[in-house]
Amino acid sequence: MACKILAFSTEDCPACDIAKPIVKKIASNAGIQVNDLDPTNEIEIAQIFDVNIMPTFVLLDDKGDLIESLEGFVDEQTAQNFISLAGSMNKNVAVC
């Protein structure tokens, strides 16, 4: 299992509509899977990761453990820095 990002958002979230494509593009370029989740439908998972703000992006390592989470609007540089944390977990490859 490789690193992945859980992308929590709701349909009525304008910041989500802007931030999700940015995160997905950078994650895709890094070979990281992004799973979309609606916290109103995935209540238990949202509670595990203490999701209270939309959007929230949760970066998990190859074992499913939390590396970092990112809340609120995300610009391209912030997303790049966030996703680059996956590469820092394994010095031999670009991503987990």
Tab-separated table of C-alpha atoms in Angstrom:
chain	number	residue	atom	x	y	z
A	1	MET	CA	0.000	0.000	0.000
A	2	ALA	CA	1.352	3.439	-0.936
A	3	CYS	CA	0.688	6.822	0.573
A	4	LYS	CA	-2.748	8.259	-0.018
A	5	ILE	CA	-4.723	11.381	0.679
A	6	LEU	CA	-8.210	11.464	2.119
A	7	ALA	CA	-9.939	14.577	0.753
A	8	PHE	CA	-12.865	15.573	2.952
A	9	SER	CA	-15.288	18.018	1.351
A	10	THR	CA	-18.960	18.767	0.944
A	11	GLU	CA	-20.961	19.641	-2.163
A	12	ASP	CA	-21.733	23.165	-0.935
A	13	CYS	CA	-18.118	24.150	-0.247
A	14	PRO	CA	-16.683	26.754	-2.664
A	15	ALA	CA	-13.181	26.454	-1.152
A	16	CYS	CA	-13.343	22.693	-1.761
A	17	ASP	CA	-14.207	23.252	-5.412
A	18	ILE	CA	-11.025	25.298	-5.812
A	19	ALA	CA	-8.632	23.357	-3.569
A	20	LYS	CA	-9.466	19.754	-4.501
A	21	PRO	CA	-8.358	19.985	-8.147
A	22	ILE	CA	-5.086	21.596	-7.050
A	23	VAL	CA	-4.339	18.834	-4.540
A	24	LYS	CA	-5.448	16.093	-6.948
A	25	LYS	CA	-3.199	17.390	-9.741
A	26	ILE	CA	-0.090	17.586	-7.562
A	27	ALA	CA	-0.860	14.253	-5.887
A	28	SER	CA	-1.351	12.587	-9.263
A	29	ASN	CA	2.009	13.915	-10.461
A	30	ALA	CA	3.578	12.401	-7.324
A	31	GLY	CA	1.800	9.062	-7.797
A	32	ILE	CA	-0.374	9.500	-4.715
A	33	GLN	CA	-3.992	8.328	-4.731
A	34	VAL	CA	-6.668	10.772	-3.545
A	35	ASN	CA	-9.894	9.403	-2.063
A	36	ASP	CA	-12.851	11.818	-1.930
A	37	LEU	CA	-14.938	11.609	1.222
A	38	ASP	CA	-17.993	13.547	2.350
A	39	PRO	CA	-17.807	13.843	6.145
A	40	THR	CA	-21.606	13.930	6.384
A	41	ASN	CA	-21.663	10.421	4.898
A	42	GLU	CA	-18.392	9.142	6.382
A	43	ILE	CA	-18.945	10.316	9.956
A	44	GLU	CA	-16.755	7.708	11.675
A	45	ILE	CA	-13.762	8.308	9.409
A	46	ALA	CA	-14.184	12.078	9.766
A	47	GLN	CA	-14.213	11.702	13.564
A	48	ILE	CA	-11.061	9.575	13.540
A	49	PHE	CA	-9.199	12.396	11.772
A	50	ASP	CA	-10.979	15.200	13.694
A	51	VAL	CA	-12.389	16.780	10.536
A	52	ASN	CA	-14.166	20.045	11.365
A	53	ILE	CA	-13.194	22.373	8.514
A	54	MET	CA	-13.842	21.972	4.788
A	55	PRO	CA	-11.830	21.060	2.924
A	56	THR	CA	-9.547	18.845	4.998
A	57	PHE	CA	-6.819	16.779	3.371
A	58	VAL	CA	-5.306	13.902	5.342
A	59	LEU	CA	-2.005	12.426	4.161
A	60	LEU	CA	-1.512	8.797	5.213
A	61	ASP	CA	1.670	6.743	4.959
A	62	ASP	CA	1.901	3.298	3.408
A	63	LYS	CA	0.639	1.716	6.664
A	64	GLY	CA	-2.361	4.036	6.919
A	65	ASP	CA	-0.845	6.156	9.683
A	66	LEU	CA	-1.277	9.913	9.713
A	67	ILE	CA	1.619	11.925	8.291
A	68	GLU	CA	-0.081	15.325	8.256
A	69	SER	CA	-3.431	17.001	7.746
A	70	LEU	CA	-4.231	20.256	6.026
A	71	GLU	CA	-7.392	22.264	6.667
A	72	GLY	CA	-9.123	25.020	4.739
A	73	PHE	CA	-8.357	26.654	1.422
A	74	VAL	CA	-5.168	25.376	-0.221
A	75	ASP	CA	-3.131	27.155	-2.867
A	76	GLU	CA	-0.687	25.387	-5.185
A	77	GLN	CA	2.427	26.058	-3.089
A	78	THR	CA	0.769	24.873	0.123
A	79	ALA	CA	-0.450	21.721	-1.615
A	80	GLN	CA	3.035	21.072	-3.019
A	81	ASN	CA	4.611	21.438	0.427
A	82	PHE	CA	1.971	19.168	1.976
A	83	ILE	CA	2.372	16.427	-0.629
A	84	SER	CA	6.168	16.656	-0.507
A	85	LEU	CA	5.924	15.321	3.067
A	86	ALA	CA	5.139	11.930	1.520
A	87	GLY	CA	8.519	11.903	-0.192
A	88	SER	CA	10.295	12.802	3.028
A	89	MET	CA	8.990	9.600	4.597
A	90	ASN	CA	11.069	7.464	2.247
A	91	LYS	CA	14.427	8.811	1.109
A	92	ASN	CA	14.860	6.194	-1.641
A	93	VAL	CA	11.802	7.088	-3.728
A	94	ALA	CA	9.750	10.176	-4.505
A	95	VAL	CA	6.668	8.948	-2.627
A	96	CYS	CA	5.841	6.439	0.094
